[in-house]
Amino acid sequence: MSGGRSDRIASVIQAYDEQGWHRTGTAVDAASGEWLAAELQAAGADARLETYPFRRLDPEECSLTIGATRIDGLPMFDGGLTGREAVAGRLGPLGSDAEIQVAVLPAGGAAPALDNARQRPGTRAIVCFTAASRPGLAPRNATAYASAPGGTPVLQVSSEFRDLIEEAAARHDLATVAVTGAWVETTASNVLAEVPGSSPGLSPVVVMTPRSGWWQCASERGGGIAVLLELARMFASERPRRPVIFLASTGHELGHWGLERFLNIRPYLATSAPLWLHLGASVGAALEPRPMLFCSSDAVEQVSGSALDRAGLTAVTHAPRSAVPGGESKNIHERGGSYASLLGGSAVFHLEADRWPDAVDVDAVASFADAASEIVRYYAST
């Protein structure tokens, strides 16, 4: 890897990390969008912000109290609120008849037992913590934020308190839960850039990556952003046959809110683009990365798999065709579009410990940039 590219990738991810908590619709999110648009413009792409009205939930009092012990946390951002009066009741495991139920959940993916409990009469509040390889508060994405928020209030707390809370739940101790917040009318923005094609009228290839998330999310989001910028720089100088659209969407942690706004304006693009390349979670993560490839067809997998192999990324697992992809590529999958999705895991997924430089493998990010450029070049030349 050249020193110049290595330095660029490191500089981008470090700058992104230093900006702060990349939560949608916040001041950090707005400043980060302006920064990324400027970076894309400097790379040679025609960049701009596409801004929409947004309703942001700002947490206030969010805590669990058991006797003299108070544990602070965060709300489930698509859940209900308790109001100013805290909810009081017995603790018990999820699915019990306790007024306050306790759940252990993965940091990502489906949680049907939680979904059922949130709608069950008699359950006044739920306390959950996520099971991960490292301790901490790993908030779950709020998939129903825009479509169907509400239901039973859910408080998310650090897994460091798991033993204490589970022991209290086994005894059915009395506890109180507060989940309060204020709704703020503001705006949120996607960052868009385009490199024109040499053949007018052809449908564009779309390269997308989310730019928002929990905490600083240096490896979860930083690698994808760095690869997006490398591709913009490359194709701005090459002038491909097809246009290439670069989309860095906000609202990832809120049901892919930004991508849905983008597609609502351009519903035709989901299926007219010859390929959507999704630079998903933890591209180039250093800690237990578990990289995967999801593709919409055998043909896309052949092109993408070969590119990954040539980039030295032979450890990437190919998901079966029947598997529904995670992240924003799921939205394209559901619409019947053509996609390749590069994503993975991390030992610090959704944790505050996902920070530069420890959580990021710059060499791996560069290798993903090599593979991604080959994939996009193939589809942009057809």
Tab-separated table of C-alpha atoms in Angstrom:
chain	number	residue	atom	x	y	z
A	1	MET	CA	0.000	0.000	0.000
A	2	SER	CA	1.384	3.395	-0.941
A	3	GLY	CA	2.271	5.795	1.855
A	4	GLY	CA	0.049	8.459	0.311
A	5	ARG	CA	-3.068	6.317	0.328
A	6	SER	CA	-2.273	4.910	3.753
A	7	ASP	CA	-1.929	8.415	5.116
A	8	ARG	CA	-5.186	9.522	3.464
A	9	ILE	CA	-7.162	6.613	4.897
A	10	ALA	CA	-5.702	7.106	8.367
A	11	SER	CA	-6.344	10.843	8.245
A	12	VAL	CA	-9.975	10.385	7.191
A	13	ILE	CA	-10.807	7.845	9.895
A	14	GLN	CA	-8.975	9.802	12.583
A	15	ALA	CA	-10.839	12.991	11.641
A	16	TYR	CA	-14.164	11.157	11.644
A	17	ASP	CA	-13.432	9.643	15.057
A	18	GLU	CA	-12.480	13.005	16.546
A	19	GLN	CA	-15.764	14.613	15.516
A	20	GLY	CA	-17.676	12.950	18.357
A	21	TRP	CA	-20.888	10.936	18.665
A	22	HIS	CA	-22.331	10.521	15.172
A	23	ARG	CA	-26.002	10.427	16.171
A	24	THR	CA	-28.470	11.468	13.468
A	25	GLY	CA	-29.692	15.063	13.472
A	26	THR	CA	-27.181	16.330	16.031
A	27	ALA	CA	-24.624	19.115	15.712
A	28	VAL	CA	-21.889	16.490	15.258
A	29	ASP	CA	-23.886	14.843	12.468
A	30	ALA	CA	-24.352	18.195	10.708
A	31	ALA	CA	-20.687	19.172	10.980
A	32	SER	CA	-19.588	15.708	9.869
A	33	GLY	CA	-21.799	15.976	6.793
A	34	GLU	CA	-20.272	19.323	5.827
A	35	TRP	CA	-16.799	17.856	6.320
A	36	LEU	CA	-17.516	14.802	4.165
A	37	ALA	CA	-19.085	16.875	1.381
A	38	ALA	CA	-15.946	19.017	1.315
A	39	GLU	CA	-13.738	15.910	1.207
A	40	LEU	CA	-15.718	14.492	-1.721
A	41	GLN	CA	-15.519	17.809	-3.550
A	42	ALA	CA	-11.764	17.902	-3.012
A	43	ALA	CA	-11.566	14.350	-4.386
A	44	GLY	CA	-13.007	15.624	-7.671
A	45	ALA	CA	-16.679	14.610	-7.338
A	46	ASP	CA	-19.599	17.033	-7.521
A	47	ALA	CA	-20.790	16.920	-3.904
A	48	ARG	CA	-23.729	18.395	-2.012
A	49	LEU	CA	-25.978	17.876	0.988
A	50	GLU	CA	-29.565	16.695	0.618
A	51	THR	CA	-31.401	17.875	3.742
A	52	TYR	CA	-34.739	16.745	5.182
A	53	PRO	CA	-36.857	17.657	8.221
A	54	PHE	CA	-36.051	15.377	11.132
A	55	ARG	CA	-37.493	14.802	14.609
A	56	ARG	CA	-34.733	13.975	17.088
A	57	LEU	CA	-35.178	12.392	20.504
A	58	ASP	CA	-32.845	13.858	23.123
A	59	PRO	CA	-32.607	11.565	26.183
A	60	GLU	CA	-33.107	13.118	29.589
A	61	GLU	CA	-33.642	10.995	32.730
A	62	CYS	CA	-32.859	7.395	31.734
A	63	SER	CA	-32.092	5.186	34.710
A	64	LEU	CA	-32.830	2.025	36.668
A	65	THR	CA	-32.909	2.214	40.457
A	66	ILE	CA	-32.750	-0.919	42.637
A	67	GLY	CA	-32.674	-0.008	46.305
A	68	ALA	CA	-29.825	2.474	46.738
A	69	THR	CA	-28.225	1.551	43.399
A	70	ARG	CA	-28.858	3.757	40.370
A	71	ILE	CA	-27.747	2.671	36.883
A	72	ASP	CA	-27.866	5.184	34.036
A	73	GLY	CA	-28.470	4.187	30.440
A	74	LEU	CA	-30.064	5.151	27.137
A	75	PRO	CA	-33.578	4.689	25.802
A	76	MET	CA	-34.454	2.323	23.009
A	77	PHE	CA	-34.894	5.132	20.508
A	78	ASP	CA	-37.986	3.655	18.858
A	79	GLY	CA	-39.610	2.758	22.188
A	80	GLY	CA	-42.023	4.590	24.440
A	81	LEU	CA	-41.238	6.989	27.278
A	82	THR	CA	-42.246	6.701	30.912
A	83	GLY	CA	-43.170	10.326	31.432
A	84	ARG	CA	-41.923	12.346	34.395
A	85	GLU	CA	-43.089	9.754	36.915
A	86	ALA	CA	-40.782	6.730	36.966
A	87	VAL	CA	-42.307	3.281	36.502
A	88	ALA	CA	-42.241	1.146	39.647
A	89	GLY	CA	-42.654	-2.609	39.951
A	90	ARG	CA	-41.092	-6.025	40.398
A	91	LEU	CA	-38.137	-7.096	38.319
A	92	GLY	CA	-38.315	-10.372	36.430
A	93	PRO	CA	-36.981	-12.101	33.312
A	94	LEU	CA	-38.320	-11.317	29.853
A	95	GLY	CA	-41.627	-13.100	29.283
A	96	SER	CA	-42.542	-13.273	32.971
A	97	ASP	CA	-45.457	-11.490	34.640
A	98	ALA	CA	-43.140	-8.937	36.271
A	99	GLU	CA	-43.918	-5.274	35.692
A	100	ILE	CA	-40.261	-4.532	34.824
A	101	GLN	CA	-38.660	-7.223	32.694
A	102	VAL	CA	-34.977	-7.876	32.033
A	103	ALA	CA	-33.625	-8.933	28.631
A	104	VAL	CA	-30.220	-10.013	27.320
A	105	LEU	CA	-29.921	-9.246	23.611
A	106	PRO	CA	-27.391	-9.219	20.775
A	107	ALA	CA	-26.116	-5.786	19.738
A	108	GLY	CA	-27.636	-6.295	16.296
A	109	GLY	CA	-30.142	-8.453	14.479
A	110	ALA	CA	-33.700	-9.516	15.223
A	111	ALA	CA	-35.038	-9.787	18.771
A	112	PRO	CA	-38.584	-11.188	18.455
A	113	ALA	CA	-38.928	-11.894	22.181
A	114	LEU	CA	-38.241	-8.237	22.929
A	115	ASP	CA	-40.662	-7.110	20.216
A	116	ASN	CA	-43.409	-9.275	21.695
A	117	ALA	CA	-42.745	-8.084	25.248
A	118	ARG	CA	-42.878	-4.439	24.180
A	119	GLN	CA	-46.481	-4.877	23.044
A	120	ARG	CA	-47.681	-7.096	25.922
A	121	PRO	CA	-50.198	-5.537	28.350
A	122	GLY	CA	-48.966	-5.497	31.934
A	123	THR	CA	-45.306	-4.967	31.048
A	124	ARG	CA	-44.578	-1.439	32.237
A	125	ALA	CA	-40.877	-1.215	31.328
A	126	ILE	CA	-38.028	-3.365	30.022
A	127	VAL	CA	-34.359	-3.187	30.949
A	128	CYS	CA	-31.939	-4.704	28.464
A	129	PHE	CA	-28.243	-5.105	27.978
A	130	THR	CA	-26.443	-6.509	24.978
A	131	ALA	CA	-24.292	-9.608	25.018
A	132	ALA	CA	-20.956	-8.888	23.341
A	133	SER	CA	-17.393	-10.103	23.618
A	134	ARG	CA	-16.490	-6.973	25.572
A	135	PRO	CA	-18.395	-5.151	28.316
A	136	GLY	CA	-20.180	-1.854	27.862
A	137	LEU	CA	-23.354	-0.176	26.667
A	138	ALA	CA	-23.996	-1.224	23.071
A	139	PRO	CA	-27.264	0.391	21.947
A	140	ARG	CA	-29.430	-1.519	19.506
A	141	ASN	CA	-30.533	0.147	16.283
A	142	ALA	CA	-34.033	1.617	16.401
A	143	THR	CA	-35.533	-0.038	13.331
A	144	ALA	CA	-39.068	1.301	13.907
A	145	TYR	CA	-38.001	4.902	14.566
A	146	ALA	CA	-39.795	6.314	11.532
A	147	SER	CA	-42.518	3.712	10.986
A	148	ALA	CA	-44.000	2.596	14.315
A	149	PRO	CA	-42.262	4.003	17.406
A	150	GLY	CA	-43.742	3.546	20.856
A	151	GLY	CA	-44.854	0.689	23.019
A	152	THR	CA	-43.328	-0.245	26.333
A	153	PRO	CA	-40.380	1.963	27.391
A	154	VAL	CA	-37.038	0.166	27.098
A	155	LEU	CA	-33.929	1.206	29.011
A	156	GLN	CA	-30.576	0.052	27.646
A	157	VAL	CA	-27.761	-0.327	30.193
A	158	SER	CA	-24.167	-1.499	30.202
A	159	SER	CA	-23.497	-5.234	30.361
A	160	GLU	CA	-21.162	-4.479	33.283
A	161	PHE	CA	-24.307	-4.509	35.457
A	162	ARG	CA	-25.642	-7.805	34.136
A	163	ASP	CA	-24.974	-9.937	37.226
A	164	LEU	CA	-26.395	-7.338	39.594
A	165	ILE	CA	-29.589	-6.882	37.576
A	166	GLU	CA	-30.179	-10.567	36.848
A	167	GLU	CA	-29.756	-11.449	40.519
A	168	ALA	CA	-32.284	-8.755	41.427
A	169	ALA	CA	-34.664	-10.066	38.756
A	170	ALA	CA	-34.355	-13.606	40.108
A	171	ARG	CA	-35.415	-12.299	43.526
A	172	HIS	CA	-38.185	-10.153	41.982
A	173	ASP	CA	-36.793	-7.095	43.733
A	174	LEU	CA	-38.715	-3.843	43.517
A	175	ALA	CA	-37.215	-1.261	41.176
A	176	THR	CA	-38.025	1.946	39.329
A	177	VAL	CA	-37.293	2.806	35.705
A	178	ALA	CA	-37.245	6.270	34.147
A	179	VAL	CA	-37.041	6.706	30.379
A	180	THR	CA	-37.667	10.346	29.525
A	181	GLY	CA	-36.654	12.596	26.671
A	182	ALA	CA	-37.540	15.630	24.604
A	183	TRP	CA	-38.457	15.680	20.916
A	184	VAL	CA	-36.615	18.318	18.886
A	185	GLU	CA	-37.615	19.433	15.377
A	186	THR	CA	-34.451	19.792	13.322
A	187	THR	CA	-32.919	18.569	10.046
A	188	ALA	CA	-30.684	15.720	8.923
A	189	SER	CA	-28.703	15.336	5.718
A	190	ASN	CA	-27.411	12.750	3.314
A	191	VAL	CA	-24.148	13.531	1.548
A	192	LEU	CA	-24.350	13.000	-2.207
A	193	ALA	CA	-21.668	13.170	-4.855
A	194	GLU	CA	-21.546	12.171	-8.506
A	195	VAL	CA	-18.903	11.496	-11.100
A	196	PRO	CA	-20.395	11.902	-14.603
A	197	GLY	CA	-20.129	9.110	-17.140
A	198	SER	CA	-18.797	9.397	-20.658
A	199	SER	CA	-22.016	7.912	-22.119
A	200	PRO	CA	-25.012	10.160	-21.344
A	201	GLY	CA	-28.258	8.481	-20.391
A	202	LEU	CA	-26.874	5.308	-18.825
A	203	SER	CA	-28.121	4.362	-15.364
A	204	PRO	CA	-25.548	5.041	-12.649
A	205	VAL	CA	-23.694	2.673	-10.395
A	206	VAL	CA	-24.338	3.604	-6.754
A	207	VAL	CA	-21.743	3.333	-3.995
A	208	MET	CA	-23.283	3.799	-0.565
A	209	THR	CA	-22.115	3.811	3.022
A	210	PRO	CA	-23.811	5.014	6.199
A	211	ARG	CA	-22.214	7.930	8.037
A	212	SER	CA	-24.131	7.915	11.350
A	213	GLY	CA	-24.209	5.524	14.286
A	214	TRP	CA	-23.650	4.994	17.996
A	215	TRP	CA	-20.721	6.765	19.645
A	216	GLN	CA	-17.647	7.615	17.515
A	217	CYS	CA	-17.949	4.293	15.602
A	218	ALA	CA	-14.469	4.632	14.102
A	219	SER	CA	-14.278	1.119	12.659
A	220	GLU	CA	-17.999	0.548	12.147
A	221	ARG	CA	-18.406	3.563	9.856
A	222	GLY	CA	-14.931	5.025	9.318
A	223	GLY	CA	-13.652	2.315	6.985
A	224	GLY	CA	-16.629	2.614	4.655
A	225	ILE	CA	-16.275	6.392	4.524
A	226	ALA	CA	-12.558	6.138	3.742
A	227	VAL	CA	-13.198	3.628	0.931
A	228	LEU	CA	-15.981	5.845	-0.475
A	229	LEU	CA	-13.552	8.749	-0.680
A	230	GLU	CA	-10.868	6.613	-2.329
A	231	LEU	CA	-13.355	5.484	-4.978
A	232	ALA	CA	-14.557	9.047	-5.590
A	233	ARG	CA	-10.982	10.191	-6.141
A	234	MET	CA	-10.247	7.279	-8.467
A	235	PHE	CA	-13.320	7.559	-10.678
A	236	ALA	CA	-13.182	11.341	-10.842
A	237	SER	CA	-9.839	10.944	-12.603
A	238	GLU	CA	-10.866	7.955	-14.755
A	239	ARG	CA	-14.190	9.244	-16.121
A	240	PRO	CA	-16.132	5.936	-16.276
A	241	ARG	CA	-18.652	5.040	-18.972
A	242	ARG	CA	-21.572	5.138	-16.524
A	243	PRO	CA	-22.117	7.830	-13.916
A	244	VAL	CA	-21.191	6.817	-10.384
A	245	ILE	CA	-23.249	8.157	-7.478
A	246	PHE	CA	-21.698	8.237	-4.016
A	247	LEU	CA	-24.158	8.272	-1.128
A	248	ALA	CA	-23.208	8.665	2.536
A	249	SER	CA	-26.527	8.375	4.323
A	250	THR	CA	-27.516	9.480	7.787
A	251	GLY	CA	-29.992	7.673	10.025
A	252	HIS	CA	-28.357	4.248	9.885
A	253	GLU	CA	-29.122	3.573	13.548
A	254	LEU	CA	-32.742	4.661	13.017
A	255	GLY	CA	-34.043	2.150	10.501
A	256	HIS	CA	-31.845	3.407	7.642
A	257	TRP	CA	-33.757	6.689	7.765
A	258	GLY	CA	-31.530	8.564	5.305
A	259	LEU	CA	-31.462	5.876	2.629
A	260	GLU	CA	-35.242	5.640	2.740
A	261	ARG	CA	-35.499	9.403	2.123
A	262	PHE	CA	-33.068	9.099	-0.769
A	263	LEU	CA	-35.075	6.261	-2.326
A	264	ASN	CA	-38.415	7.968	-1.766
A	265	ILE	CA	-37.222	10.733	-4.099
A	266	ARG	CA	-35.705	8.274	-6.620
A	267	PRO	CA	-37.730	5.028	-6.406
A	268	TYR	CA	-36.635	3.985	-9.899
A	269	LEU	CA	-32.960	3.858	-8.883
A	270	ALA	CA	-33.369	0.786	-6.670
A	271	THR	CA	-33.764	-1.442	-9.727
A	272	SER	CA	-32.360	0.669	-12.584
A	273	ALA	CA	-28.816	0.822	-11.194
A	274	PRO	CA	-26.724	-2.078	-12.550
A	275	LEU	CA	-25.162	-2.347	-9.092
A	276	TRP	CA	-25.429	-0.899	-5.604
A	277	LEU	CA	-22.135	-1.393	-3.789
A	278	HIS	CA	-22.780	-1.264	-0.047
A	279	LEU	CA	-19.797	-0.467	2.169
A	280	GLY	CA	-21.363	-1.694	5.373
A	281	ALA	CA	-20.401	-2.119	8.998
A	282	SER	CA	-16.810	-2.613	10.097
A	283	VAL	CA	-15.058	-2.508	6.725
A	284	GLY	CA	-11.432	-2.910	7.759
A	285	ALA	CA	-12.098	-3.463	11.459
A	286	ALA	CA	-9.104	-4.683	13.452
A	287	LEU	CA	-10.805	-6.545	16.320
A	288	GLU	CA	-12.600	-9.794	15.425
A	289	PRO	CA	-13.736	-8.392	12.058
A	290	ARG	CA	-15.575	-11.405	10.546
A	291	PRO	CA	-15.893	-9.897	7.021
A	292	MET	CA	-18.753	-11.092	4.809
A	293	LEU	CA	-20.010	-10.648	1.257
A	294	PHE	CA	-23.709	-10.623	0.376
A	295	CYS	CA	-24.734	-10.537	-3.281
A	296	SER	CA	-28.012	-10.371	-5.143
A	297	SER	CA	-27.018	-12.897	-7.824
A	298	ASP	CA	-24.432	-15.477	-8.827
A	299	ALA	CA	-23.088	-13.084	-11.455
A	300	VAL	CA	-22.520	-10.304	-8.919
A	301	GLU	CA	-20.894	-12.764	-6.540
A	302	GLN	CA	-18.507	-13.990	-9.220
A	303	VAL	CA	-17.340	-10.452	-10.018
A	304	SER	CA	-17.160	-9.388	-6.375
A	305	GLY	CA	-15.550	-12.577	-5.072
A	306	SER	CA	-12.836	-12.447	-7.715
A	307	ALA	CA	-12.093	-8.825	-6.834
A	308	LEU	CA	-11.830	-9.681	-3.139
A	309	ASP	CA	-9.481	-12.581	-3.872
A	310	ARG	CA	-7.210	-10.401	-6.017
A	311	ALA	CA	-7.112	-7.836	-3.202
A	312	GLY	CA	-5.922	-10.534	-0.802
A	313	LEU	CA	-9.214	-10.671	1.097
A	314	THR	CA	-9.569	-14.435	0.868
A	315	ALA	CA	-10.960	-14.749	4.416
A	316	VAL	CA	-14.211	-12.992	3.484
A	317	THR	CA	-17.170	-15.342	4.022
A	318	HIS	CA	-19.674	-15.551	1.149
A	319	ALA	CA	-23.223	-15.506	2.482
A	320	PRO	CA	-25.680	-17.981	0.921
A	321	ARG	CA	-28.023	-16.518	-1.663
A	322	SER	CA	-30.985	-17.162	0.624
A	323	ALA	CA	-29.548	-14.914	3.349
A	324	VAL	CA	-31.053	-11.445	3.719
A	325	PRO	CA	-28.229	-8.904	3.964
A	326	GLY	CA	-27.838	-6.542	6.873
A	327	GLY	CA	-27.511	-2.796	6.809
A	328	GLU	CA	-28.651	-0.579	3.976
A	329	SER	CA	-28.287	-3.320	1.358
A	330	LYS	CA	-31.381	-4.885	2.921
A	331	ASN	CA	-33.424	-1.964	1.561
A	332	ILE	CA	-32.151	-2.688	-1.957
A	333	HIS	CA	-32.703	-6.427	-1.494
A	334	GLU	CA	-36.327	-5.825	-0.528
A	335	ARG	CA	-36.866	-3.716	-3.642
A	336	GLY	CA	-35.363	-6.321	-5.967
A	337	GLY	CA	-32.210	-4.408	-6.861
A	338	SER	CA	-28.743	-5.615	-7.833
A	339	TYR	CA	-26.196	-5.295	-5.024
A	340	ALA	CA	-22.943	-6.398	-3.491
A	341	SER	CA	-22.591	-5.779	0.234
A	342	LEU	CA	-19.278	-5.754	2.094
A	343	LEU	CA	-19.677	-5.787	5.856
A	344	GLY	CA	-18.463	-7.472	8.988
A	345	GLY	CA	-18.390	-7.481	12.743
A	346	SER	CA	-16.129	-6.202	15.454
A	347	ALA	CA	-15.399	-6.970	19.085
A	348	VAL	CA	-16.330	-3.349	19.856
A	349	PHE	CA	-19.457	-3.183	17.671
A	350	HIS	CA	-21.776	-0.417	19.008
A	351	LEU	CA	-19.480	0.162	21.987
A	352	GLU	CA	-17.762	3.389	23.043
A	353	ALA	CA	-14.479	1.497	22.647
A	354	ASP	CA	-14.851	1.606	18.845
A	355	ARG	CA	-12.186	4.288	18.524
A	356	TRP	CA	-9.259	5.249	16.353
A	357	PRO	CA	-6.619	3.841	16.123
A	358	ASP	CA	-7.015	0.559	18.023
A	359	ALA	CA	-10.241	-0.592	16.349
A	360	VAL	CA	-9.093	0.056	12.755
A	361	ASP	CA	-6.806	-1.897	10.409
A	362	VAL	CA	-5.694	0.651	7.805
A	363	ASP	CA	-4.121	-2.026	5.584
A	364	ALA	CA	-7.409	-3.947	5.518
A	365	VAL	CA	-9.319	-0.771	4.643
A	366	ALA	CA	-6.939	-0.231	1.722
A	367	SER	CA	-7.464	-3.801	0.530
A	368	PHE	CA	-11.225	-3.302	0.602
A	369	ALA	CA	-10.703	-0.136	-1.443
A	370	ASP	CA	-8.801	-2.204	-4.035
A	371	ALA	CA	-11.607	-4.757	-4.265
A	372	ALA	CA	-14.350	-2.134	-4.305
A	373	SER	CA	-12.678	-0.177	-7.091
A	374	GLU	CA	-12.487	-3.298	-9.252
A	375	ILE	CA	-16.158	-4.115	-8.643
A	376	VAL	CA	-17.330	-0.589	-9.456
A	377	ARG	CA	-15.063	-0.335	-12.488
A	378	TYR	CA	-16.558	-3.526	-13.920
A	379	TYR	CA	-20.153	-2.323	-13.609
A	380	ALA	CA	-19.414	1.285	-14.540
A	381	SER	CA	-17.838	0.127	-17.805
A	382	THR	CA	-20.744	-2.043	-19.026
